[in-house]
PDB file of C-alpha atoms in Angstrom:
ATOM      1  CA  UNK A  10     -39.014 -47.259 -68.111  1.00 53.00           C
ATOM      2  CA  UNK A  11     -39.403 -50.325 -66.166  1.00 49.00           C
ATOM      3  CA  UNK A  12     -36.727 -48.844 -63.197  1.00 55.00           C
ATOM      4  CA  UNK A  13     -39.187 -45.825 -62.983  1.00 59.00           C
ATOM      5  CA  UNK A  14     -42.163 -47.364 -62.597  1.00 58.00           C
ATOM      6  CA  UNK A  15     -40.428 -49.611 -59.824  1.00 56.00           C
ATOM      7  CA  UNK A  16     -38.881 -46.199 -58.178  1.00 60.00           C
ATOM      8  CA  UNK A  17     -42.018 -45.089 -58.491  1.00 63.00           C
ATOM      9  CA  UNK A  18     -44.220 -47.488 -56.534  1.00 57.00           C
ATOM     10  CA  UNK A  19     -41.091 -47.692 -53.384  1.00 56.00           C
ATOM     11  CA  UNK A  20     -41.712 -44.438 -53.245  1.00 64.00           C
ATOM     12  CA  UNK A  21     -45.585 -44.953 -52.817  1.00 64.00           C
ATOM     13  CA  UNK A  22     -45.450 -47.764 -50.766  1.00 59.00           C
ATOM     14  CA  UNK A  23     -43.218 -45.496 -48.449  1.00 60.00           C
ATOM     15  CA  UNK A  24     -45.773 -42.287 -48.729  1.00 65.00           C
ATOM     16  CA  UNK A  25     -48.487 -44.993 -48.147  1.00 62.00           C
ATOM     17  CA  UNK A  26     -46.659 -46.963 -44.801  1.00 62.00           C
ATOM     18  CA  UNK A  27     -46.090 -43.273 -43.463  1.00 62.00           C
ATOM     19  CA  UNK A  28     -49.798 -42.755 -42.825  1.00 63.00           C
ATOM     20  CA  UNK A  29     -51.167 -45.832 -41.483  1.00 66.00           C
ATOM     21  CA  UNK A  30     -51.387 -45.751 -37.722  1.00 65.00           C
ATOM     22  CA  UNK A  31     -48.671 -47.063 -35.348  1.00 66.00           C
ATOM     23  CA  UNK A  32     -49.248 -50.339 -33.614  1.00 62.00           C
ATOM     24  CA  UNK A  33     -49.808 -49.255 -30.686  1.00 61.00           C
ATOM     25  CA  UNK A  34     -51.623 -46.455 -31.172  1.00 71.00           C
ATOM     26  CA  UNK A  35     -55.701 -48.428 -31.178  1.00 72.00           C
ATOM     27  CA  UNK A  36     -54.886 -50.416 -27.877  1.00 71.00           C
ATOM     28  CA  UNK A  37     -53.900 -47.717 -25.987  1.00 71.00           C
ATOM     29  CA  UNK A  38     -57.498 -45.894 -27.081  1.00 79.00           C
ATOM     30  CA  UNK A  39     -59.435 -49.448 -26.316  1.00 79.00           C
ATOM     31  CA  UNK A  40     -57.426 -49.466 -23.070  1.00 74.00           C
ATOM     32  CA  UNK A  41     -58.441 -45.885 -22.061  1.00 75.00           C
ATOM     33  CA  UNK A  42     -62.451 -47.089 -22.909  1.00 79.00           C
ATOM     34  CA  UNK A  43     -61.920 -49.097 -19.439  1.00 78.00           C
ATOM     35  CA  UNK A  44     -62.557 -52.112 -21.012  1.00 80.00           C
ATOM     36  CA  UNK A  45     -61.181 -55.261 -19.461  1.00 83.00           C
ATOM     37  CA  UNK A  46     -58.393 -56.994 -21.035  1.00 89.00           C
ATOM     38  CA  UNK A  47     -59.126 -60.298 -23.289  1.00 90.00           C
ATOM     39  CA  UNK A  48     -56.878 -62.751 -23.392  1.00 92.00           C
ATOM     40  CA  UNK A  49     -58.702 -64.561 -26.219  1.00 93.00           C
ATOM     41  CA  UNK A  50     -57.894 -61.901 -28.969  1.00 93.00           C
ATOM     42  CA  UNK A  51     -54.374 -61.940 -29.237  1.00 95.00           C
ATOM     43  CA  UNK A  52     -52.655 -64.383 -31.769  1.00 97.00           C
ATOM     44  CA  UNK A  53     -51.087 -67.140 -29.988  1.00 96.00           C
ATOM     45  CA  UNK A  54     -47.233 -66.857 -29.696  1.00 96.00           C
ATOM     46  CA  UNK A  55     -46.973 -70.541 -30.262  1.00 95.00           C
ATOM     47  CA  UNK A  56     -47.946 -70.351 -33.704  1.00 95.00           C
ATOM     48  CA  UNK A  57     -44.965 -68.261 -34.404  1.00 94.00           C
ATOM     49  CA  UNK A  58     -43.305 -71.427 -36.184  1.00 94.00           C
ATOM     50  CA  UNK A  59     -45.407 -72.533 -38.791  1.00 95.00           C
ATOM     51  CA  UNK A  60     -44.931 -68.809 -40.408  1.00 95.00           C
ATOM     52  CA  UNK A  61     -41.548 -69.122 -40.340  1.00 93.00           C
ATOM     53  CA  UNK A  62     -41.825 -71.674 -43.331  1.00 91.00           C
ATOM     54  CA  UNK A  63     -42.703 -68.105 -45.511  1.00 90.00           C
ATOM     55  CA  UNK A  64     -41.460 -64.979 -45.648  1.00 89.00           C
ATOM     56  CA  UNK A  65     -44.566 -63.036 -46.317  1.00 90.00           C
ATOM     57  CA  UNK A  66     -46.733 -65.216 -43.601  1.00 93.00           C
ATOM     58  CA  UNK A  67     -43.700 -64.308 -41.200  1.00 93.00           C
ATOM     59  CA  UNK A  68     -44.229 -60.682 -42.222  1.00 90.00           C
ATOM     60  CA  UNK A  69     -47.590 -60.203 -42.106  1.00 92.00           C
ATOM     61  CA  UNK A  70     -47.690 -62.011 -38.949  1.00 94.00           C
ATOM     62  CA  UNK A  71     -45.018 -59.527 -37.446  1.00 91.00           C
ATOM     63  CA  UNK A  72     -47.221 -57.073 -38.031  1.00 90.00           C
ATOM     64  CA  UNK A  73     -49.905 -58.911 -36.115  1.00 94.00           C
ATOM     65  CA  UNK A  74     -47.461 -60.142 -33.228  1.00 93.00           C
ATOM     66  CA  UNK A  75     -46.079 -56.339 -32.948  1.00 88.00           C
ATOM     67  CA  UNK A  76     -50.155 -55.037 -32.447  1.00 89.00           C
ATOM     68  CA  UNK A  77     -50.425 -57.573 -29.939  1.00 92.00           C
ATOM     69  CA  UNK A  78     -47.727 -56.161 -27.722  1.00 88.00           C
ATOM     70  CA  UNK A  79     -49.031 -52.906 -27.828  1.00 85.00           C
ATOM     71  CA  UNK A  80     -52.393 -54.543 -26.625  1.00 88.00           C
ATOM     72  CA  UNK A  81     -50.557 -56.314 -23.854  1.00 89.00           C
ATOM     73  CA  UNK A  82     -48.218 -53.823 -22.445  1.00 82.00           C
ATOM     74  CA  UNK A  83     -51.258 -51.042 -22.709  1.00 82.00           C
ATOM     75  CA  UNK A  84     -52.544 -53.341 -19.703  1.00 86.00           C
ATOM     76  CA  UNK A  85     -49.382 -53.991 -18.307  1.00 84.00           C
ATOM     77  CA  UNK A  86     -49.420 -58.001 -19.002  1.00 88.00           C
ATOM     78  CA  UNK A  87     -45.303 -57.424 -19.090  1.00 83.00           C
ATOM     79  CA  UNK A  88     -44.411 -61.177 -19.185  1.00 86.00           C
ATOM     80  CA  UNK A  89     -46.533 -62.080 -22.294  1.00 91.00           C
ATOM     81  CA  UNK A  90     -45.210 -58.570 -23.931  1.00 87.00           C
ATOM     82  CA  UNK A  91     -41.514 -60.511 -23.651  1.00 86.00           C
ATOM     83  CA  UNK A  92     -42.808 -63.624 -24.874  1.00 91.00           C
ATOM     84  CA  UNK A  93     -44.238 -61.945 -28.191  1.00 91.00           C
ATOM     85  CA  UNK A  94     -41.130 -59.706 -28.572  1.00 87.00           C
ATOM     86  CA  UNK A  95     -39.452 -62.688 -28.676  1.00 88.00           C
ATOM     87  CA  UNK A  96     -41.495 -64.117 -31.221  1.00 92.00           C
ATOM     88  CA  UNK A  97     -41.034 -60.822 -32.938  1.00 89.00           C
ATOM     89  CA  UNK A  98     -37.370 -61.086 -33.096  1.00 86.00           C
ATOM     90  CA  UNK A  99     -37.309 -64.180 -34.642  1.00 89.00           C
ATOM     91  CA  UNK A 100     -39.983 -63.574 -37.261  1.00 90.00           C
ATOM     92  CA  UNK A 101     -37.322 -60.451 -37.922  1.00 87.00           C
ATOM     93  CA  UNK A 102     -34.811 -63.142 -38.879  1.00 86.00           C
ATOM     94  CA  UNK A 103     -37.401 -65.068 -41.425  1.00 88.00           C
ATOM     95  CA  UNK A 104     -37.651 -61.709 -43.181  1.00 84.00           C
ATOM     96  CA  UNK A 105     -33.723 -61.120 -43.243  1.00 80.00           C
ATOM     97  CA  UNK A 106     -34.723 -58.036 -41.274  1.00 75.00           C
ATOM     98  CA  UNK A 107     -32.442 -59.063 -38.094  1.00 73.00           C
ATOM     99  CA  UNK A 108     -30.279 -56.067 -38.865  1.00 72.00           C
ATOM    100  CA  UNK A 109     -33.312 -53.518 -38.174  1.00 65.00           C
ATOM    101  CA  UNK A 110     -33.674 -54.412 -35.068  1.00 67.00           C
ATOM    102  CA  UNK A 111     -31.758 -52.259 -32.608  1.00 65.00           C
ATOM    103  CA  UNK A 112     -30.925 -54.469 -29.444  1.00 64.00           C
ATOM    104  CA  UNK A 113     -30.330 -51.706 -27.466  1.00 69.00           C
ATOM    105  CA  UNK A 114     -34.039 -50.673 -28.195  1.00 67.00           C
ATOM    106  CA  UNK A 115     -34.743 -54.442 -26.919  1.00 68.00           C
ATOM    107  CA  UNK A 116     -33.385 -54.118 -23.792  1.00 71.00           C
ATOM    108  CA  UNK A 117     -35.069 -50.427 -23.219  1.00 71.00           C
ATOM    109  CA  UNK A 118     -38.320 -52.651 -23.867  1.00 68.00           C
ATOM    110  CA  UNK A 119     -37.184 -54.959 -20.726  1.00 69.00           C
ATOM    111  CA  UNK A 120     -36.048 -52.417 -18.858  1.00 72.00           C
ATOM    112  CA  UNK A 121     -38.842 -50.166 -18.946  1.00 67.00           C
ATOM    113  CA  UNK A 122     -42.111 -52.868 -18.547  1.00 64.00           C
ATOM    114  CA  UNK A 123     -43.557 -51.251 -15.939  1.00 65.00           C
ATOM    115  CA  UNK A 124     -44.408 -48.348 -18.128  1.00 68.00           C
ATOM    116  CA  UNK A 125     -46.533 -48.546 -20.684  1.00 62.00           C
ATOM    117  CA  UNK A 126     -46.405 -45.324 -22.299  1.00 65.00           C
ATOM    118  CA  UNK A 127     -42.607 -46.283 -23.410  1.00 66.00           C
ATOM    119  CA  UNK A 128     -43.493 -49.929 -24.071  1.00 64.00           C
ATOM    120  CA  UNK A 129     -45.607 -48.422 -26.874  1.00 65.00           C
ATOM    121  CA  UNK A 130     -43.178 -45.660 -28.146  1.00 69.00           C
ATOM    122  CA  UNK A 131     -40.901 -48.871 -27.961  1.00 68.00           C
ATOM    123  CA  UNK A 132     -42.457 -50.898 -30.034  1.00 68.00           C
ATOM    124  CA  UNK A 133     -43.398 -48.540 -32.660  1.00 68.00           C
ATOM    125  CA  UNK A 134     -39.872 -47.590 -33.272  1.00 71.00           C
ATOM    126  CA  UNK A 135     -38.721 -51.688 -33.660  1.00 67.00           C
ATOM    127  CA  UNK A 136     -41.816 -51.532 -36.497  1.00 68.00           C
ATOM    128  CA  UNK A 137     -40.450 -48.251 -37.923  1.00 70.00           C
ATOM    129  CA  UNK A 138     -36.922 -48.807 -37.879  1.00 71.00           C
ATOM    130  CA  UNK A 139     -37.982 -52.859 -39.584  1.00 68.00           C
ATOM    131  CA  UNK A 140     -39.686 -50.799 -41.900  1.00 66.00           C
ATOM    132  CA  UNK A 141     -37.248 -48.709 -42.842  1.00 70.00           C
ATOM    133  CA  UNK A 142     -34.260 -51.375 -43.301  1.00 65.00           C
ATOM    134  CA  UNK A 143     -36.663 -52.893 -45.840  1.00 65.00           C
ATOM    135  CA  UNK A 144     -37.706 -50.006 -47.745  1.00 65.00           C
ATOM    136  CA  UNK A 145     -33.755 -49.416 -48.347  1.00 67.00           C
ATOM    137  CA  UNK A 146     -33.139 -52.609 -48.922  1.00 61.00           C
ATOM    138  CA  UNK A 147     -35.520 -52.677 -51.449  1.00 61.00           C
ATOM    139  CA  UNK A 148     -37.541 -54.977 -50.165  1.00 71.00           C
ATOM    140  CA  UNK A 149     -40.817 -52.899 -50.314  1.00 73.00           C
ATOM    141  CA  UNK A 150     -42.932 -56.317 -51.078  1.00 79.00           C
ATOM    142  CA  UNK A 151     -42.056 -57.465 -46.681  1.00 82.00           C
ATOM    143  CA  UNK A 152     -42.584 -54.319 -45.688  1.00 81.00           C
ATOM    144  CA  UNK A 153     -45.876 -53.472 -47.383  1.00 84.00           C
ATOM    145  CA  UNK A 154     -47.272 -56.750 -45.818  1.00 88.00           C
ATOM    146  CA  UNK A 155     -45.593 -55.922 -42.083  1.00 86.00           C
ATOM    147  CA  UNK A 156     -47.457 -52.655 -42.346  1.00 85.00           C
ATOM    148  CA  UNK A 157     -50.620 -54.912 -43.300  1.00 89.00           C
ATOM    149  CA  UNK A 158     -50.324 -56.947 -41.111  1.00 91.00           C
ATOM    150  CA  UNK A 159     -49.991 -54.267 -37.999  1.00 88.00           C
ATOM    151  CA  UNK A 160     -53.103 -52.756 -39.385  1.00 90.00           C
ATOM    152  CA  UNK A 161     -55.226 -55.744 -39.555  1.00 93.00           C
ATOM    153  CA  UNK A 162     -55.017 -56.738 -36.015  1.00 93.00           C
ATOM    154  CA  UNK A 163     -55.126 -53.246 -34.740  1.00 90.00           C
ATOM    155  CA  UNK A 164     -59.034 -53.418 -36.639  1.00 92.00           C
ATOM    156  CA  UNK A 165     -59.289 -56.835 -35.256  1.00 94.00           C
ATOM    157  CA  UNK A 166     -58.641 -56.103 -31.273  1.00 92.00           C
ATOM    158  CA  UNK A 167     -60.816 -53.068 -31.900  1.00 90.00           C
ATOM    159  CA  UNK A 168     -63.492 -54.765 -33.445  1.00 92.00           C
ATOM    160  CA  UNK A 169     -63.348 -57.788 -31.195  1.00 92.00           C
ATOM    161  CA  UNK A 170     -63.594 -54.834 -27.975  1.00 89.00           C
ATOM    162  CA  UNK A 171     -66.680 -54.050 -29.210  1.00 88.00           C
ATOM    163  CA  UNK A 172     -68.240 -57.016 -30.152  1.00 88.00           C
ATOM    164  CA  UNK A 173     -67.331 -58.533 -26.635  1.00 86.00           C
ATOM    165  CA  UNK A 174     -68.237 -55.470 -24.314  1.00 83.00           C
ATOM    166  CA  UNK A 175     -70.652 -56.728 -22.069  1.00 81.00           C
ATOM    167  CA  UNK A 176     -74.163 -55.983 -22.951  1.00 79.00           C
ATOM    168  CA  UNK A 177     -75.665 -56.418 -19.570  1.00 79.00           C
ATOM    169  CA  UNK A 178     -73.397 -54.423 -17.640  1.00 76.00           C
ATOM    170  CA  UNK A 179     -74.564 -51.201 -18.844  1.00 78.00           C
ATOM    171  CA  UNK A 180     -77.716 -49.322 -20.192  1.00 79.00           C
ATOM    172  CA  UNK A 181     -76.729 -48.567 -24.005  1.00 75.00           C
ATOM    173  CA  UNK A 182     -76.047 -44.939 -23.719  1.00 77.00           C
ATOM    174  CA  UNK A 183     -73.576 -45.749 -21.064  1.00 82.00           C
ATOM    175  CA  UNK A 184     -72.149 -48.154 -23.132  1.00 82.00           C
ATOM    176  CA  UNK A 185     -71.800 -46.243 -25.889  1.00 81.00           C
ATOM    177  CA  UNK A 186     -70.251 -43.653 -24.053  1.00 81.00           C
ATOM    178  CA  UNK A 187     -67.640 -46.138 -23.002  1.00 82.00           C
ATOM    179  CA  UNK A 188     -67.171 -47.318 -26.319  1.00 85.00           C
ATOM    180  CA  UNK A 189     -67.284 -43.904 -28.510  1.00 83.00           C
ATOM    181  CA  UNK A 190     -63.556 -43.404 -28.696  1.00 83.00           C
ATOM    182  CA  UNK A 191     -63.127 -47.048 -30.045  1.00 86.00           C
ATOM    183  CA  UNK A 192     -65.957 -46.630 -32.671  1.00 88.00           C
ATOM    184  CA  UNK A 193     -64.679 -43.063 -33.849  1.00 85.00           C
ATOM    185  CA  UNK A 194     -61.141 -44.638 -33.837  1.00 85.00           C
ATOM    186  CA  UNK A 195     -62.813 -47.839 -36.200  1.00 88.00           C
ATOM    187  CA  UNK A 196     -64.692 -44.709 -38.519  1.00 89.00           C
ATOM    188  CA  UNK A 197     -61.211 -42.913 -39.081  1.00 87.00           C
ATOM    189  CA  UNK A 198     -59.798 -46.074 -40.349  1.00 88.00           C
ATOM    190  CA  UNK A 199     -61.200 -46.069 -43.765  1.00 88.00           C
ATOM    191  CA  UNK A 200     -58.451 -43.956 -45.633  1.00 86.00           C
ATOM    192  CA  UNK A 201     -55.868 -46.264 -43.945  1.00 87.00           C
ATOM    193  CA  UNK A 202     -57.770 -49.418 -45.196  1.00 92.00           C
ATOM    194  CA  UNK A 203     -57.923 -47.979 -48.672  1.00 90.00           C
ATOM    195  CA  UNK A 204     -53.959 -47.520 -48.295  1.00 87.00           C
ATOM    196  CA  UNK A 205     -53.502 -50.874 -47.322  1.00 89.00           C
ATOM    197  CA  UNK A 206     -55.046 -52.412 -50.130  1.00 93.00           C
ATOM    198  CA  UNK A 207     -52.895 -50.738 -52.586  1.00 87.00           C
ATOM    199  CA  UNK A 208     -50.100 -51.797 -50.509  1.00 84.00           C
ATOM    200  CA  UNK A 209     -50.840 -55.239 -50.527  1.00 90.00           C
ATOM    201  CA  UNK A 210     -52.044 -55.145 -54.668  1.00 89.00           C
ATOM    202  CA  UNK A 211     -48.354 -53.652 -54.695  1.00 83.00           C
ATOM    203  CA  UNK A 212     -46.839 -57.087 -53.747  1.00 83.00           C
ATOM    204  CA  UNK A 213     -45.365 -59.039 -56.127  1.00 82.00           C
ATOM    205  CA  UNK A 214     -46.141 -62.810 -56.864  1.00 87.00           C
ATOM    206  CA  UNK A 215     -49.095 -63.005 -54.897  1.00 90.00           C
ATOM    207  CA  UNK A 216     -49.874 -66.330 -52.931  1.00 91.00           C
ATOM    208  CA  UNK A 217     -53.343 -67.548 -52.997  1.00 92.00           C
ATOM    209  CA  UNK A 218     -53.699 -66.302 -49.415  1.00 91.00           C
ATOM    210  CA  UNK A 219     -52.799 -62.493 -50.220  1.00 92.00           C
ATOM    211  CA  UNK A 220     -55.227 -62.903 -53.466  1.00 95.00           C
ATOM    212  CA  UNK A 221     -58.303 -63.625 -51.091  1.00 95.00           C
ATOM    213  CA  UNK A 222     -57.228 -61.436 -48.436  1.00 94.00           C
ATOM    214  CA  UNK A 223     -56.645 -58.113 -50.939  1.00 95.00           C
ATOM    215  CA  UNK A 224     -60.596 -59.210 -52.122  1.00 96.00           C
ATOM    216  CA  UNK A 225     -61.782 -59.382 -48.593  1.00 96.00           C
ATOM    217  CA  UNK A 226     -60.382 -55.826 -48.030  1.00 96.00           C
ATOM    218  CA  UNK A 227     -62.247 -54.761 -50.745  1.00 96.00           C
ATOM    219  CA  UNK A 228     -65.617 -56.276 -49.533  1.00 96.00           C
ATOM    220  CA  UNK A 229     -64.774 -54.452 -45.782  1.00 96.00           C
ATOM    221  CA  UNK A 230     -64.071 -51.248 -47.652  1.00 96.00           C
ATOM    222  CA  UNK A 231     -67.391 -51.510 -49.443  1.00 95.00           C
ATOM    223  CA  UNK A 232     -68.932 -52.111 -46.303  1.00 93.00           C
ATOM    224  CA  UNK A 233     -66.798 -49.462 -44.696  1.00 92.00           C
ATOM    225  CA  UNK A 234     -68.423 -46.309 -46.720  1.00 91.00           C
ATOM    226  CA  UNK A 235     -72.272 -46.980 -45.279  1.00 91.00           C
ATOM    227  CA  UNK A 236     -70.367 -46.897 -42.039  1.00 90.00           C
ATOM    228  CA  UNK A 237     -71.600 -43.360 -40.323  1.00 88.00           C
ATOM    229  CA  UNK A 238     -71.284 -43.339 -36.564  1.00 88.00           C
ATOM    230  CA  UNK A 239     -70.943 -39.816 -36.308  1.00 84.00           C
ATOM    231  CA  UNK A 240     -73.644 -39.179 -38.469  1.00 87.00           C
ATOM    232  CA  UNK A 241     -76.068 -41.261 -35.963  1.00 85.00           C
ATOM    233  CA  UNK A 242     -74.985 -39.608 -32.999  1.00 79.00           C
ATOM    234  CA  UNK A 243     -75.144 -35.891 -34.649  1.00 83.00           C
ATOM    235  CA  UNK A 244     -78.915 -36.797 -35.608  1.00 85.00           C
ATOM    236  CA  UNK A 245     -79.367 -38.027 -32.111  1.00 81.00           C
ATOM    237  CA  UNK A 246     -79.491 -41.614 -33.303  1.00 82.00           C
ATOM    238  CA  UNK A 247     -76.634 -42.768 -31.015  1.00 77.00           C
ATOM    239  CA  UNK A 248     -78.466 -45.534 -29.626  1.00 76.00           C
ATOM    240  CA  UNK A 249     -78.545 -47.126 -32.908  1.00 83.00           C
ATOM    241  CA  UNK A 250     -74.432 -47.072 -33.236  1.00 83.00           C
ATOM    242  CA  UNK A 251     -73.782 -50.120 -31.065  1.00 80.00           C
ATOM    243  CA  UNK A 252     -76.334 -52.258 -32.691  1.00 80.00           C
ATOM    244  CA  UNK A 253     -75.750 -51.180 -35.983  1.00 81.00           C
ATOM    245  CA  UNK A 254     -75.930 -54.028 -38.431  1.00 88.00           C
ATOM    246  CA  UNK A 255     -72.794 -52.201 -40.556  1.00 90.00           C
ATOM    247  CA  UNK A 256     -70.951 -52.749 -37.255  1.00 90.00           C
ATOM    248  CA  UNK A 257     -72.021 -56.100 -37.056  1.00 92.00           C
ATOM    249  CA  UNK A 258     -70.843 -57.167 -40.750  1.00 93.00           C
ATOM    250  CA  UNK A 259     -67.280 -55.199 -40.158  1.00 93.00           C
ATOM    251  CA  UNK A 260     -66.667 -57.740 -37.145  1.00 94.00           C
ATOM    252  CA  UNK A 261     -67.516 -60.609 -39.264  1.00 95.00           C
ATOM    253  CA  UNK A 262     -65.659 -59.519 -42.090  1.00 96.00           C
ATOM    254  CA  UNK A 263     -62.202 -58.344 -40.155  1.00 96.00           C
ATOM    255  CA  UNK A 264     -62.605 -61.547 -38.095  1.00 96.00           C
ATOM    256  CA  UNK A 265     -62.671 -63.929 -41.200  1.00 96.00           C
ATOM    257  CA  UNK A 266     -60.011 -61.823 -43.154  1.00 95.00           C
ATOM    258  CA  UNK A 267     -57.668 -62.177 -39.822  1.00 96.00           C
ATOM    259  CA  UNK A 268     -58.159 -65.715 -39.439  1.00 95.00           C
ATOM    260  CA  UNK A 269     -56.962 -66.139 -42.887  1.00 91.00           C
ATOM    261  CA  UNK A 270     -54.144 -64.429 -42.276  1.00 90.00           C
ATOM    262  CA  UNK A 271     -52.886 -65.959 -38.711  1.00 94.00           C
ATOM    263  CA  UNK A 272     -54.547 -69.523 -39.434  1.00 85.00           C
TER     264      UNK A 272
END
């Protein structure tokens, strides 16, 4: 009985990892939106080490690091991309995931910085295969929070885009113009966010840390169903998007639930 039900949820947590969107995929839309690069939102690579003290922390934060790369190669900032990968590798070892990672896939990454477009097909396979070694290995708990963690920054960056796009730069229809992609992107996430939190209530042996952070979700996600973009702009309300106070409250929220995480 009990071997089922734990058969059972791998096999979830594998349906579930399957649909949540690449790494790379939300910087490469925020990057097409024209909007400058911001040094300020990635994670700091020097904080690499005190996550290495935990298994899930190194995880999670894997996930993070790996979003960050996609962020940085998508504007070609190809010497920070090597510092994170770096950082990436050896969160790979605090997991016992070393043996996912395909060197040859590492060099490919070094080889080919001056292209973006492979950086990110790069990167997503070094997530995917990680993923994969886990899920065989049994070790579903890692790779749920990996997967986590890759979404949570990918919200974060895309949030933090928005909330930072210059207000004075632009009349607001312009703006929103600019920044429709990102927000329809940040609408289409609410299936995945629902996913994530039954990955992460999958875990085992919570820490305090995943407790508050699987509660935060929640709150976002409650938050997340009055959140109706399209609906403004289809009732010609599309001014209203950008200033939305929903909008406002899912920065807040995916801010404070990702400084939890990476603190």
């Amino acid at each position: 009985e009990f071997n089922n039900a734990q058969s059972q949820r791998a096999k979830d947590v594998i349906s579930t990892i399957g649909k949540i969107p690449p790494p790379a995929e939300i910087p490469y839309i925020i990057q097409s939106t024209g909007a400058d690069f911001n040094p300020n939102i990635v994670n700091s690579p020097s904080k690499y080490q005190s996550y290495t003290i935990s298994a899930k922390k190194a995880a999670f934060n894997l996930g993070v690091y790996a979003t960050d790369i996609g962020y940085l190669s998508s504007y070609g900032k190809t010497q920070e991309a090597i510092t994170y990968l770096d950082v990436c590798l050896k969160l790979t070892e605090t997991i016992g995931a070393k043996d996912a990672v395909d060197f040859k896939a590492v060099e490919r990454f070094e080889k080919n910085l001056s292209k973006p477009d492979s950086l990110a097909s790069i990167i997503n396979e070094l997530i995917s295969s990680s993923d994969k070694y886990l899920k065989d290995n049994d070790r579903n708990n890692i790779a749920a929070l990996v997967v986590s963690g890759t979404f949570i920054e990918a919200l974060y960056i895309a949030t933090q885009i928005i909330a930072t796009y210059p207000k004075n730069m632009l009349p607001d229809d312009m703006r929103l113009q600019v920044l429709s992609p990102l927000v329809q992107t940040l609408a289409k996430q609410k299936d995945s966010l629902k996913d994530v939190i039954a990955l992460l209530e999958s875990v085992d042996n919570k820490d305090e840390w995943e407790i508050a952070t699987i509660n935060s979700l929640q709150e976002l996600y409650d938050n997340y169903t009055q959140f109706d973009p399209m609906g403004k702009i289809s009732d010609n309300r599309g001014n209203e998007v950008l200033n939305d106070q929903v909008l406002t409250r899912l920065s807040i929220q995916v801010d404070s639930i990702r400084t939890n995480v990476v603190y």
